[in-house]
Amino acid sequence: MVTTTTQTTEVPWLTDQEQRAWRSFLMTSKLVTAELERGMGQHGLSGTDYSVLVSLSEAPRRRMRMSELSHTLLLEKSRLSHQITRMERAGLVRRESCPDDRRGQFAVLTDEGWETIRRVAPFHVELVRSIFIDRLTPAQLAQLAEIFEPLQSSMREQCPKDEAEC
């Protein structure tokens, strides 16, 4: 006969207000992401493609070490490698060896990648405005920044530098 002991610990269930806030956040996040994916798809890009292009376009010399890009975008290194391979085939990025580290590589924005980000960025801004910014007051936007910046920061601090997805 097997006996088990069950510890009963009181679970701090979400209140109605907490549940409402959490579910609203989750659904809004999914809807915004889906809308951004749909919008980028009209330009032959995925949301991740666009994120890579933005990160590289803002980096010095339009290039980043793959490990840094992985951490910035919260992508596992293997997933980023596949992503960069697809983007290389499309002519948007290229890889370069790192002279200081034989195993290290840079992802580099090509001229075609630069032209793509310049062409698509205005559309992206209009899309972000229409699905997010313009639906909120300036006070609500400030409140969201106050809420999410420290939350993001503390969660990022817990994320090990060598592991992209936490």
PDB file of C-alpha atoms in Angstrom:
ATOM      1  CA  MET A   1       0.000   0.000   0.000  1.00  0.00           C
ATOM      2  CA  VAL A   2       1.347   3.381  -1.020  1.00  0.00           C
ATOM      3  CA  THR A   3       0.570   6.341   1.104  1.00  0.00           C
ATOM      4  CA  THR A   4       1.100   9.921   0.155  1.00  0.00           C
ATOM      5  CA  THR A   5       1.101  12.974   2.245  1.00  0.00           C
ATOM      6  CA  THR A   6      -0.392  16.033   0.769  1.00  0.00           C
ATOM      7  CA  GLN A   7       0.600  19.364   2.106  1.00  0.00           C
ATOM      8  CA  THR A   8      -2.174  21.833   1.887  1.00  0.00           C
ATOM      9  CA  THR A   9      -0.820  25.247   1.259  1.00  0.00           C
ATOM     10  CA  GLU A  10      -3.187  28.099   0.796  1.00  0.00           C
ATOM     11  CA  VAL A  11      -2.828  29.341  -2.760  1.00  0.00           C
ATOM     12  CA  PRO A  12      -3.140  33.120  -3.019  1.00  0.00           C
ATOM     13  CA  TRP A  13      -5.693  33.018  -5.852  1.00  0.00           C
ATOM     14  CA  LEU A  14      -6.052  36.123  -7.954  1.00  0.00           C
ATOM     15  CA  THR A  15      -8.750  38.531  -6.945  1.00  0.00           C
ATOM     16  CA  ASP A  16     -11.321  39.532  -9.537  1.00  0.00           C
ATOM     17  CA  GLN A  17      -9.422  42.772 -10.140  1.00  0.00           C
ATOM     18  CA  GLU A  18      -6.074  40.952 -10.447  1.00  0.00           C
ATOM     19  CA  GLN A  19      -7.596  38.352 -12.778  1.00  0.00           C
ATOM     20  CA  ARG A  20      -9.151  41.086 -14.915  1.00  0.00           C
ATOM     21  CA  ALA A  21      -5.838  42.980 -15.162  1.00  0.00           C
ATOM     22  CA  TRP A  22      -3.814  39.829 -15.944  1.00  0.00           C
ATOM     23  CA  ARG A  23      -6.172  38.489 -18.591  1.00  0.00           C
ATOM     24  CA  SER A  24      -6.544  41.911 -20.178  1.00  0.00           C
ATOM     25  CA  PHE A  25      -2.760  42.238 -20.369  1.00  0.00           C
ATOM     26  CA  LEU A  26      -2.365  38.756 -21.914  1.00  0.00           C
ATOM     27  CA  MET A  27      -5.080  39.237 -24.515  1.00  0.00           C
ATOM     28  CA  THR A  28      -3.911  42.725 -25.452  1.00  0.00           C
ATOM     29  CA  SER A  29      -0.345  41.456 -25.811  1.00  0.00           C
ATOM     30  CA  LYS A  30      -1.502  38.651 -28.115  1.00  0.00           C
ATOM     31  CA  LEU A  31      -3.688  40.973 -30.198  1.00  0.00           C
ATOM     32  CA  VAL A  32      -0.949  43.597 -30.583  1.00  0.00           C
ATOM     33  CA  THR A  33       1.587  40.929 -31.557  1.00  0.00           C
ATOM     34  CA  ALA A  34      -0.816  39.384 -34.101  1.00  0.00           C
ATOM     35  CA  GLU A  35      -1.544  42.795 -35.622  1.00  0.00           C
ATOM     36  CA  LEU A  36       2.178  43.610 -35.880  1.00  0.00           C
ATOM     37  CA  GLU A  37       2.861  40.217 -37.508  1.00  0.00           C
ATOM     38  CA  ARG A  38       0.070  40.808 -40.008  1.00  0.00           C
ATOM     39  CA  GLY A  39       1.396  44.269 -40.792  1.00  0.00           C
ATOM     40  CA  MET A  40       4.978  43.122 -41.275  1.00  0.00           C
ATOM     41  CA  GLY A  41       3.724  40.250 -43.433  1.00  0.00           C
ATOM     42  CA  GLN A  42       2.427  42.816 -45.923  1.00  0.00           C
ATOM     43  CA  HIS A  43       6.074  43.761 -46.444  1.00  0.00           C
ATOM     44  CA  GLY A  44       7.372  40.202 -46.645  1.00  0.00           C
ATOM     45  CA  LEU A  45       8.785  40.283 -43.123  1.00  0.00           C
ATOM     46  CA  SER A  46       7.994  38.578 -39.848  1.00  0.00           C
ATOM     47  CA  GLY A  47       7.944  40.460 -36.588  1.00  0.00           C
ATOM     48  CA  THR A  48      11.262  38.840 -35.700  1.00  0.00           C
ATOM     49  CA  ASP A  49      12.745  39.912 -39.055  1.00  0.00           C
ATOM     50  CA  TYR A  50      11.757  43.474 -38.264  1.00  0.00           C
ATOM     51  CA  SER A  51      13.194  43.271 -34.731  1.00  0.00           C
ATOM     52  CA  VAL A  52      16.528  42.031 -36.099  1.00  0.00           C
ATOM     53  CA  LEU A  53      16.603  44.818 -38.691  1.00  0.00           C
ATOM     54  CA  VAL A  54      15.819  47.459 -36.054  1.00  0.00           C
ATOM     55  CA  SER A  55      18.488  46.175 -33.664  1.00  0.00           C
ATOM     56  CA  LEU A  56      21.145  46.070 -36.373  1.00  0.00           C
ATOM     57  CA  SER A  57      20.149  49.451 -37.811  1.00  0.00           C
ATOM     58  CA  GLU A  58      20.627  51.048 -34.381  1.00  0.00           C
ATOM     59  CA  ALA A  59      23.919  49.288 -33.601  1.00  0.00           C
ATOM     60  CA  PRO A  60      27.333  50.849 -34.238  1.00  0.00           C
ATOM     61  CA  ARG A  61      28.454  50.062 -37.785  1.00  0.00           C
ATOM     62  CA  ARG A  62      25.077  48.289 -38.201  1.00  0.00           C
ATOM     63  CA  ARG A  63      26.380  45.074 -36.719  1.00  0.00           C
ATOM     64  CA  MET A  64      26.135  43.114 -33.480  1.00  0.00           C
ATOM     65  CA  ARG A  65      27.700  39.996 -32.087  1.00  0.00           C
ATOM     66  CA  MET A  66      25.253  37.135 -32.434  1.00  0.00           C
ATOM     67  CA  SER A  67      25.345  36.512 -28.668  1.00  0.00           C
ATOM     68  CA  GLU A  68      24.437  40.141 -27.944  1.00  0.00           C
ATOM     69  CA  LEU A  69      21.660  40.090 -30.540  1.00  0.00           C
ATOM     70  CA  SER A  70      20.326  36.879 -29.007  1.00  0.00           C
ATOM     71  CA  HIS A  71      20.206  38.495 -25.578  1.00  0.00           C
ATOM     72  CA  THR A  72      18.704  41.742 -26.889  1.00  0.00           C
ATOM     73  CA  LEU A  73      15.877  39.979 -28.717  1.00  0.00           C
ATOM     74  CA  LEU A  74      15.376  37.218 -26.122  1.00  0.00           C
ATOM     75  CA  LEU A  75      15.946  34.514 -28.721  1.00  0.00           C
ATOM     76  CA  GLU A  76      17.733  31.250 -28.088  1.00  0.00           C
ATOM     77  CA  LYS A  77      21.039  31.164 -29.933  1.00  0.00           C
ATOM     78  CA  SER A  78      19.927  28.287 -32.165  1.00  0.00           C
ATOM     79  CA  ARG A  79      16.688  30.075 -33.069  1.00  0.00           C
ATOM     80  CA  LEU A  80      18.595  33.264 -33.859  1.00  0.00           C
ATOM     81  CA  SER A  81      21.023  31.296 -36.018  1.00  0.00           C
ATOM     82  CA  HIS A  82      18.127  29.914 -38.091  1.00  0.00           C
ATOM     83  CA  GLN A  83      16.588  33.380 -38.252  1.00  0.00           C
ATOM     84  CA  ILE A  84      19.819  34.918 -39.532  1.00  0.00           C
ATOM     85  CA  THR A  85      20.201  32.114 -42.089  1.00  0.00           C
ATOM     86  CA  ARG A  86      16.731  32.929 -43.488  1.00  0.00           C
ATOM     87  CA  MET A  87      17.520  36.636 -43.532  1.00  0.00           C
ATOM     88  CA  GLU A  88      20.866  35.965 -45.245  1.00  0.00           C
ATOM     89  CA  ARG A  89      19.030  34.110 -48.024  1.00  0.00           C
ATOM     90  CA  ALA A  90      16.786  37.161 -48.422  1.00  0.00           C
ATOM     91  CA  GLY A  91      19.865  39.416 -48.652  1.00  0.00           C
ATOM     92  CA  LEU A  92      18.948  41.435 -45.550  1.00  0.00           C
ATOM     93  CA  VAL A  93      21.904  40.478 -43.347  1.00  0.00           C
ATOM     94  CA  ARG A  94      25.218  38.692 -43.546  1.00  0.00           C
ATOM     95  CA  ARG A  95      27.494  37.035 -41.034  1.00  0.00           C
ATOM     96  CA  GLU A  96      31.046  38.119 -40.395  1.00  0.00           C
ATOM     97  CA  SER A  97      33.669  36.362 -38.340  1.00  0.00           C
ATOM     98  CA  CYS A  98      34.800  38.017 -35.174  1.00  0.00           C
ATOM     99  CA  PRO A  99      38.540  38.728 -35.366  1.00  0.00           C
ATOM    100  CA  ASP A 100      38.920  38.602 -31.560  1.00  0.00           C
ATOM    101  CA  ASP A 101      37.104  35.302 -31.110  1.00  0.00           C
ATOM    102  CA  ARG A 102      37.190  32.528 -33.706  1.00  0.00           C
ATOM    103  CA  ARG A 103      33.895  31.111 -32.486  1.00  0.00           C
ATOM    104  CA  GLY A 104      32.145  34.496 -32.390  1.00  0.00           C
ATOM    105  CA  GLN A 105      30.197  35.954 -35.290  1.00  0.00           C
ATOM    106  CA  PHE A 106      28.611  39.243 -36.119  1.00  0.00           C
ATOM    107  CA  ALA A 107      25.243  39.735 -37.759  1.00  0.00           C
ATOM    108  CA  VAL A 108      25.626  42.660 -40.165  1.00  0.00           C
ATOM    109  CA  LEU A 109      22.915  44.668 -41.878  1.00  0.00           C
ATOM    110  CA  THR A 110      23.389  44.666 -45.667  1.00  0.00           C
ATOM    111  CA  ASP A 111      22.572  47.608 -47.925  1.00  0.00           C
ATOM    112  CA  GLU A 112      19.382  45.777 -48.904  1.00  0.00           C
ATOM    113  CA  GLY A 113      18.538  45.300 -45.228  1.00  0.00           C
ATOM    114  CA  TRP A 114      19.131  48.999 -44.597  1.00  0.00           C
ATOM    115  CA  GLU A 115      16.861  49.962 -47.494  1.00  0.00           C
ATOM    116  CA  THR A 116      14.216  47.537 -46.227  1.00  0.00           C
ATOM    117  CA  ILE A 117      14.188  49.006 -42.726  1.00  0.00           C
ATOM    118  CA  ARG A 118      14.065  52.543 -44.153  1.00  0.00           C
ATOM    119  CA  ARG A 119      11.118  51.573 -46.369  1.00  0.00           C
ATOM    120  CA  VAL A 120       9.167  49.615 -43.738  1.00  0.00           C
ATOM    121  CA  ALA A 121       9.836  51.721 -40.608  1.00  0.00           C
ATOM    122  CA  PRO A 122       7.315  54.472 -41.498  1.00  0.00           C
ATOM    123  CA  PHE A 123       4.616  51.826 -42.012  1.00  0.00           C
ATOM    124  CA  HIS A 124       5.574  50.191 -38.701  1.00  0.00           C
ATOM    125  CA  VAL A 125       5.276  53.514 -36.859  1.00  0.00           C
ATOM    126  CA  GLU A 126       1.844  54.152 -38.399  1.00  0.00           C
ATOM    127  CA  LEU A 127       0.768  50.648 -37.385  1.00  0.00           C
ATOM    128  CA  VAL A 128       2.017  51.065 -33.798  1.00  0.00           C
ATOM    129  CA  ARG A 129       0.209  54.391 -33.593  1.00  0.00           C
ATOM    130  CA  SER A 130      -3.070  52.973 -34.913  1.00  0.00           C
ATOM    131  CA  ILE A 131      -3.164  49.822 -32.792  1.00  0.00           C
ATOM    132  CA  PHE A 132      -1.640  51.192 -29.602  1.00  0.00           C
ATOM    133  CA  ILE A 133      -0.465  54.796 -29.164  1.00  0.00           C
ATOM    134  CA  ASP A 134      -3.510  56.615 -30.560  1.00  0.00           C
ATOM    135  CA  ARG A 135      -5.899  54.556 -28.429  1.00  0.00           C
ATOM    136  CA  LEU A 136      -4.393  55.889 -25.207  1.00  0.00           C
ATOM    137  CA  THR A 137      -4.101  59.315 -23.644  1.00  0.00           C
ATOM    138  CA  PRO A 138      -0.670  60.808 -22.919  1.00  0.00           C
ATOM    139  CA  ALA A 139      -1.324  60.184 -19.225  1.00  0.00           C
ATOM    140  CA  GLN A 140      -2.135  56.515 -19.887  1.00  0.00           C
ATOM    141  CA  LEU A 141       1.040  56.118 -21.952  1.00  0.00           C
ATOM    142  CA  ALA A 142       3.109  57.641 -19.148  1.00  0.00           C
ATOM    143  CA  GLN A 143       1.398  55.312 -16.671  1.00  0.00           C
ATOM    144  CA  LEU A 144       2.155  52.262 -18.827  1.00  0.00           C
ATOM    145  CA  ALA A 145       5.816  53.255 -19.054  1.00  0.00           C
ATOM    146  CA  GLU A 146       5.934  53.700 -15.262  1.00  0.00           C
ATOM    147  CA  ILE A 147       4.436  50.247 -14.827  1.00  0.00           C
ATOM    148  CA  PHE A 148       6.327  48.246 -17.436  1.00  0.00           C
ATOM    149  CA  GLU A 149       9.835  49.747 -17.397  1.00  0.00           C
ATOM    150  CA  PRO A 150      10.694  48.606 -13.855  1.00  0.00           C
ATOM    151  CA  LEU A 151       8.960  45.254 -14.416  1.00  0.00           C
ATOM    152  CA  GLN A 152      10.954  44.671 -17.607  1.00  0.00           C
ATOM    153  CA  SER A 153      14.163  45.840 -15.977  1.00  0.00           C
ATOM    154  CA  SER A 154      13.864  43.533 -12.972  1.00  0.00           C
ATOM    155  CA  MET A 155      12.959  40.570 -15.183  1.00  0.00           C
ATOM    156  CA  ARG A 156      15.887  41.290 -17.522  1.00  0.00           C
ATOM    157  CA  GLU A 157      18.268  41.381 -14.539  1.00  0.00           C
ATOM    158  CA  GLN A 158      17.161  37.853 -13.656  1.00  0.00           C
ATOM    159  CA  CYS A 159      17.861  36.667 -17.195  1.00  0.00           C
ATOM    160  CA  PRO A 160      21.359  35.144 -17.476  1.00  0.00           C
ATOM    161  CA  LYS A 161      23.426  36.872 -20.159  1.00  0.00           C
ATOM    162  CA  ASP A 162      24.250  33.590 -21.891  1.00  0.00           C
ATOM    163  CA  GLU A 163      20.634  32.364 -21.956  1.00  0.00           C
ATOM    164  CA  ALA A 164      18.367  34.396 -24.188  1.00  0.00           C
ATOM    165  CA  GLU A 165      15.026  32.982 -23.144  1.00  0.00           C
ATOM    166  CA  CYS A 166      14.343  33.155 -19.434  1.00  0.00           C
TER     167      CYS A 166
END
